[in-house]
mmCIF file of C-alpha atoms in Angstrom:
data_model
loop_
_atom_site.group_PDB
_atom_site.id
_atom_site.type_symbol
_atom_site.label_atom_id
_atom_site.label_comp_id
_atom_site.label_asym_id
_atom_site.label_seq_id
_atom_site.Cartn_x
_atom_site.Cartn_y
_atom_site.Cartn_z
ATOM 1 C CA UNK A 1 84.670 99.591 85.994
ATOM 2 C CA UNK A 2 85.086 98.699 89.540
ATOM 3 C CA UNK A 3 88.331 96.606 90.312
ATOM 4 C CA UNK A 4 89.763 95.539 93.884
ATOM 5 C CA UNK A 5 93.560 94.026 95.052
ATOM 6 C CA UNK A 6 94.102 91.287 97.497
ATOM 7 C CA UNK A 7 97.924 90.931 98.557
ATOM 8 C CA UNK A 8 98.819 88.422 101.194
ATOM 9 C CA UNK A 9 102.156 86.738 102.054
ATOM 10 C CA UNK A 10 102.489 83.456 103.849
ATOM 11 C CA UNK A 11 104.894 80.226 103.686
ATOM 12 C CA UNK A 12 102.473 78.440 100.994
ATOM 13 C CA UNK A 13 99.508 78.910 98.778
ATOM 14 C CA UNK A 14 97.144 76.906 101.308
ATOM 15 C CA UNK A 15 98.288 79.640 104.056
ATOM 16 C CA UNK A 16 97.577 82.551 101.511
ATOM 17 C CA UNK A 17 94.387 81.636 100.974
ATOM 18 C CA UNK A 18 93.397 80.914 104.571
ATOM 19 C CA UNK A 19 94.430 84.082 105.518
ATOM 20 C CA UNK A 20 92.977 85.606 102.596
ATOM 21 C CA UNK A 21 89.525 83.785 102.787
ATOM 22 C CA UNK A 22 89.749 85.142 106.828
ATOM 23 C CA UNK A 23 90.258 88.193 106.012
ATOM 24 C CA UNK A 24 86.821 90.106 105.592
ATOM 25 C CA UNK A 25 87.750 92.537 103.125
ATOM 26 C CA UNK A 26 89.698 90.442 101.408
ATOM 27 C CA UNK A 27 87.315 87.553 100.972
ATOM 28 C CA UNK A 28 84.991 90.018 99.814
ATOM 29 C CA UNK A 29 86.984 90.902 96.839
ATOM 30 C CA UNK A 30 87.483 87.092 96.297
ATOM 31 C CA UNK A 31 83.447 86.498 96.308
ATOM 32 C CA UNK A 32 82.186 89.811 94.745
ATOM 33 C CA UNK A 33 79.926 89.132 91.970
ATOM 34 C CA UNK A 34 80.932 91.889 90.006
ATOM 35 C CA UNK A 35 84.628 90.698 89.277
ATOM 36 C CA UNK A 36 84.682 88.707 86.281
ATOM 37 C CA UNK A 37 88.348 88.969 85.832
ATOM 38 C CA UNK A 38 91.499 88.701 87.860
ATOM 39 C CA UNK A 39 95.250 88.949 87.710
ATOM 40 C CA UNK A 40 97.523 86.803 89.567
ATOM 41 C CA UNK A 41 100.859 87.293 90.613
ATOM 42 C CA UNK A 42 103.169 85.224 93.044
ATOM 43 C CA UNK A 43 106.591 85.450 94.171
ATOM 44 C CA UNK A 44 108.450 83.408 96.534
ATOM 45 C CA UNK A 45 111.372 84.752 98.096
ATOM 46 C CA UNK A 46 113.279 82.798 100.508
ATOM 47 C CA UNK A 47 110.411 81.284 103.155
ATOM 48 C CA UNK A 48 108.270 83.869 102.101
ATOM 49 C CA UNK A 49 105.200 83.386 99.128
ATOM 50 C CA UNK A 50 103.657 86.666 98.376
ATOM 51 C CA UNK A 51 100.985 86.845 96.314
ATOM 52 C CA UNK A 52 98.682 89.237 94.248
ATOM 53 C CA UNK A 53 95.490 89.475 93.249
ATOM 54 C CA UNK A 54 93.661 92.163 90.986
ATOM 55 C CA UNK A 55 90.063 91.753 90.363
ATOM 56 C CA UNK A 56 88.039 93.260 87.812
ATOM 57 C CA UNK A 57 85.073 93.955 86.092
ATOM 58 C CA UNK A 58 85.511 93.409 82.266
ATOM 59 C CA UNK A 59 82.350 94.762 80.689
ATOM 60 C CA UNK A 60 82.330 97.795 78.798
ATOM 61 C CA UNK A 61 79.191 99.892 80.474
ATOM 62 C CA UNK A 62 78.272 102.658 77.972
ATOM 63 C CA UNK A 63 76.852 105.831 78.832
ATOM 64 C CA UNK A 64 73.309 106.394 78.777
ATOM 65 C CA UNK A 65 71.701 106.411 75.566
ATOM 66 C CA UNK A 66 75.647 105.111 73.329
ATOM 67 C CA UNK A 67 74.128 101.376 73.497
ATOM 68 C CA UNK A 68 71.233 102.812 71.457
ATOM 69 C CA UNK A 69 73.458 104.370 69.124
ATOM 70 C CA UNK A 70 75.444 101.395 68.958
ATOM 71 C CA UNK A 71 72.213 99.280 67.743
ATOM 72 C CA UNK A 72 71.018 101.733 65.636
ATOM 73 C CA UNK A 73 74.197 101.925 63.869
ATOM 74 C CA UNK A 74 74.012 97.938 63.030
ATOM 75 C CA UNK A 75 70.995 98.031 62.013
ATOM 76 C CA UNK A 76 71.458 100.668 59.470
ATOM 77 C CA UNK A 77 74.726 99.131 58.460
ATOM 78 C CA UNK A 78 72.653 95.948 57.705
ATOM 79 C CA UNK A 79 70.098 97.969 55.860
ATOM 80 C CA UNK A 80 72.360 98.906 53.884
ATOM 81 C CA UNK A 81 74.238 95.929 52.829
ATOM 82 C CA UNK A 82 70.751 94.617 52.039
ATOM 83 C CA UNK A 83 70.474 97.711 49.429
ATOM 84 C CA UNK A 84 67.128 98.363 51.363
ATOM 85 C CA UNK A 85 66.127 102.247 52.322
ATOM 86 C CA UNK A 86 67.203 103.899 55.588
ATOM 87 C CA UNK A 87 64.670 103.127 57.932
ATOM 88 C CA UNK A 88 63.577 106.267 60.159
ATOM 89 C CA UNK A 89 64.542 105.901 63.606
ATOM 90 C CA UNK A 90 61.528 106.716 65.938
ATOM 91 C CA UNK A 91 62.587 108.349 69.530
ATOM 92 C CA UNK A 92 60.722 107.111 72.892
ATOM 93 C CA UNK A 93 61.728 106.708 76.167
ATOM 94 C CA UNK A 94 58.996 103.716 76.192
ATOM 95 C CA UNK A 95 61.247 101.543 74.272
ATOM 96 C CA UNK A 96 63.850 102.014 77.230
ATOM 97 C CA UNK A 97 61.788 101.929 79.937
ATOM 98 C CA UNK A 98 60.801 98.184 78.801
ATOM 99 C CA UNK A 99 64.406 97.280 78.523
ATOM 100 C CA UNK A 100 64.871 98.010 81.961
ATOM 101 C CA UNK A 101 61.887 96.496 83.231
ATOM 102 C CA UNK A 102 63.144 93.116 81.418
ATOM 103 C CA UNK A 103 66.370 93.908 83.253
ATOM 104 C CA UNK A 104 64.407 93.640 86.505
ATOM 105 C CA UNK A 105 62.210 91.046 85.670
ATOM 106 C CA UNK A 106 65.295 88.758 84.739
ATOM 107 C CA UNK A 107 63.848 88.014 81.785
ATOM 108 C CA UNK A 108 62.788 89.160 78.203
ATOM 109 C CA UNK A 109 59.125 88.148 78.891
ATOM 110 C CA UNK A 110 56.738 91.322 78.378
ATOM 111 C CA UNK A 111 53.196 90.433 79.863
ATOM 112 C CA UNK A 112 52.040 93.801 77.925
ATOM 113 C CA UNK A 113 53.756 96.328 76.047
ATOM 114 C CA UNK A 114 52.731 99.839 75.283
ATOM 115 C CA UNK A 115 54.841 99.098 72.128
ATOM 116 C CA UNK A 116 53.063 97.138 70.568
ATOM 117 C CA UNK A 117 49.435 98.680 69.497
ATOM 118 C CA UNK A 118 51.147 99.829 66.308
ATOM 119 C CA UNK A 119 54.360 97.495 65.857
ATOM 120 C CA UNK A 120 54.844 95.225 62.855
ATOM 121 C CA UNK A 121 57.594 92.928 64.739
ATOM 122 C CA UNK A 122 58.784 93.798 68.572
ATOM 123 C CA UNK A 123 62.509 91.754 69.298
ATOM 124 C CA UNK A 124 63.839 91.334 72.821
ATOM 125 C CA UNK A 125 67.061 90.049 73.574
ATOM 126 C CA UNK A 126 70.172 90.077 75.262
ATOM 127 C CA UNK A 127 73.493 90.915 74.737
ATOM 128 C CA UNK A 128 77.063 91.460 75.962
ATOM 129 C CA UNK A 129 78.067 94.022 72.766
ATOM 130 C CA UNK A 130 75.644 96.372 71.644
ATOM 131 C CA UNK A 131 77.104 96.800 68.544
ATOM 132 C CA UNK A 132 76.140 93.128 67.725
ATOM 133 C CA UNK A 133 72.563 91.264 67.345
ATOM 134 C CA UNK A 134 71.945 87.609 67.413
ATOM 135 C CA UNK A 135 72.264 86.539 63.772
ATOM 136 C CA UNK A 136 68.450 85.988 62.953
ATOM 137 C CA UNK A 137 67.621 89.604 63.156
ATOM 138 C CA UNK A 138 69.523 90.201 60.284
ATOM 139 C CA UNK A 139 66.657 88.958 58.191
ATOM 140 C CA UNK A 140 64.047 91.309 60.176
ATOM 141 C CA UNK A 141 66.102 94.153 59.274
ATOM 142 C CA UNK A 142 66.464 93.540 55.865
ATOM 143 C CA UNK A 143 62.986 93.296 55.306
ATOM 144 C CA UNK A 144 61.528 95.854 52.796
ATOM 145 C CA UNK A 145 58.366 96.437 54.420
ATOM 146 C CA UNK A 146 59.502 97.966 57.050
ATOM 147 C CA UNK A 147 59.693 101.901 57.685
ATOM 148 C CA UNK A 148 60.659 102.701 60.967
ATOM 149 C CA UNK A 149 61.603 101.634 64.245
ATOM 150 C CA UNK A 150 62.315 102.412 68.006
ATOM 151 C CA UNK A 151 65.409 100.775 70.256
ATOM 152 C CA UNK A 152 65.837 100.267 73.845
ATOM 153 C CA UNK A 153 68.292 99.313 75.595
ATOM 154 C CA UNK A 154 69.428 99.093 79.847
ATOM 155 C CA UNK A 155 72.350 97.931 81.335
ATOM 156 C CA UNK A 156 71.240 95.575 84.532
ATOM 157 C CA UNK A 157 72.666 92.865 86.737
ATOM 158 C CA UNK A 158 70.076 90.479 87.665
ATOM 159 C CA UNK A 159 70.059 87.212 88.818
ATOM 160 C CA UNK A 160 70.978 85.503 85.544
ATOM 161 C CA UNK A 161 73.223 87.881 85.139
ATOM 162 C CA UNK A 162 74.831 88.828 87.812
ATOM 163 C CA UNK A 163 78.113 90.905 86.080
ATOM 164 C CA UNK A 164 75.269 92.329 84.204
ATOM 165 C CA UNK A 165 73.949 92.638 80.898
ATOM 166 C CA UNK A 166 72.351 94.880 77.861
ATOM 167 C CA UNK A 167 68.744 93.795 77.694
ATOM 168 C CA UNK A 168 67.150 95.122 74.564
ATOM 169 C CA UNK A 169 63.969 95.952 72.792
ATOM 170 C CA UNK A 170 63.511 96.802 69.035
ATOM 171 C CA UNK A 171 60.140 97.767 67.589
ATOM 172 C CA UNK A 172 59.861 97.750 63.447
ATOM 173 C CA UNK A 173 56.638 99.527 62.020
#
């Protein structure tokens, strides 16, 4: 999580900010694209405002490989609500590498995939909580013909997303 403070004291708001928005540093943590969240705090005592700012970056980055886990997880939870079998869970570093590559490409577009020459359904998609897919891939899940599959995930900023994002890839065979 990265996370800045900004503290300034003036004789009003308008001042604060001018001398906050002059500031270099300080304007930096006002404008970083990272910081989705801030806390604000101001206190005037006699002529004097002072104010505070904390800046923050909300999103929960998991370590490598736990936003696979996370999927996999829901997926056999939904198996099994659907009373179908456990489907086995196939291991390749392909499946990753693509979600990253969609990362950089901004977008969940695949020209080619290596995935695919054997795949019965490939998803892409992205998402904020790994431990949650969009609501239509419920019923992909739950279907009985499938045996196996293969999840990748990467966490990337891009220009759409600039505080980031998990983009994901899920092959069923």
């Amino acid at each position: 999580m990265e996370e800045a403070e900004n503290v300034a004291s003036a004789q009003s708001a308008e001042r604060a900010h001018d001398g906050l928005m002059h500031s270099v540093h300080h304007r930096e943590n006002l404008l970083h694209p990272s910081y989705n969240v801030v806390g604000i705090g101001v206190v005037r005592r006699g002529d004097t405002l002072y104010v505070v700012q904390d800046f923050g970056d909300s999103y929960e980055k998991l370590p490598a490989n736990e936003s696979d886990t996370q999927i996999s997880e829901s997926i056999e939870r939904v198996r099994a609500q659907s009373k179908q079998l456990k489907l086995e869970r196939r291991e390749t570093s392909a499946a990753d590498r693509e979600a990253c590559s969609m990362g950089t490409a901004d977008s969940i577009k695949v020209s080619q995939s290596p995935l695919a020459s054997q795949a019965k359904r490939i998803i892409r998609y992205t998402t904020l909580q790994p431990a949650t897919f969009p609501d239509a891939l419920a019923k992909v899940i739950a279907d009985n013909t499938l045996k196996a599959y293969t999840v990748g995930s990467c966490f990337s900023r891009s220009k759409s997303y600039p505080n980031g994002i998990y983009w994901v890839v899920l092959v069923f065979y």
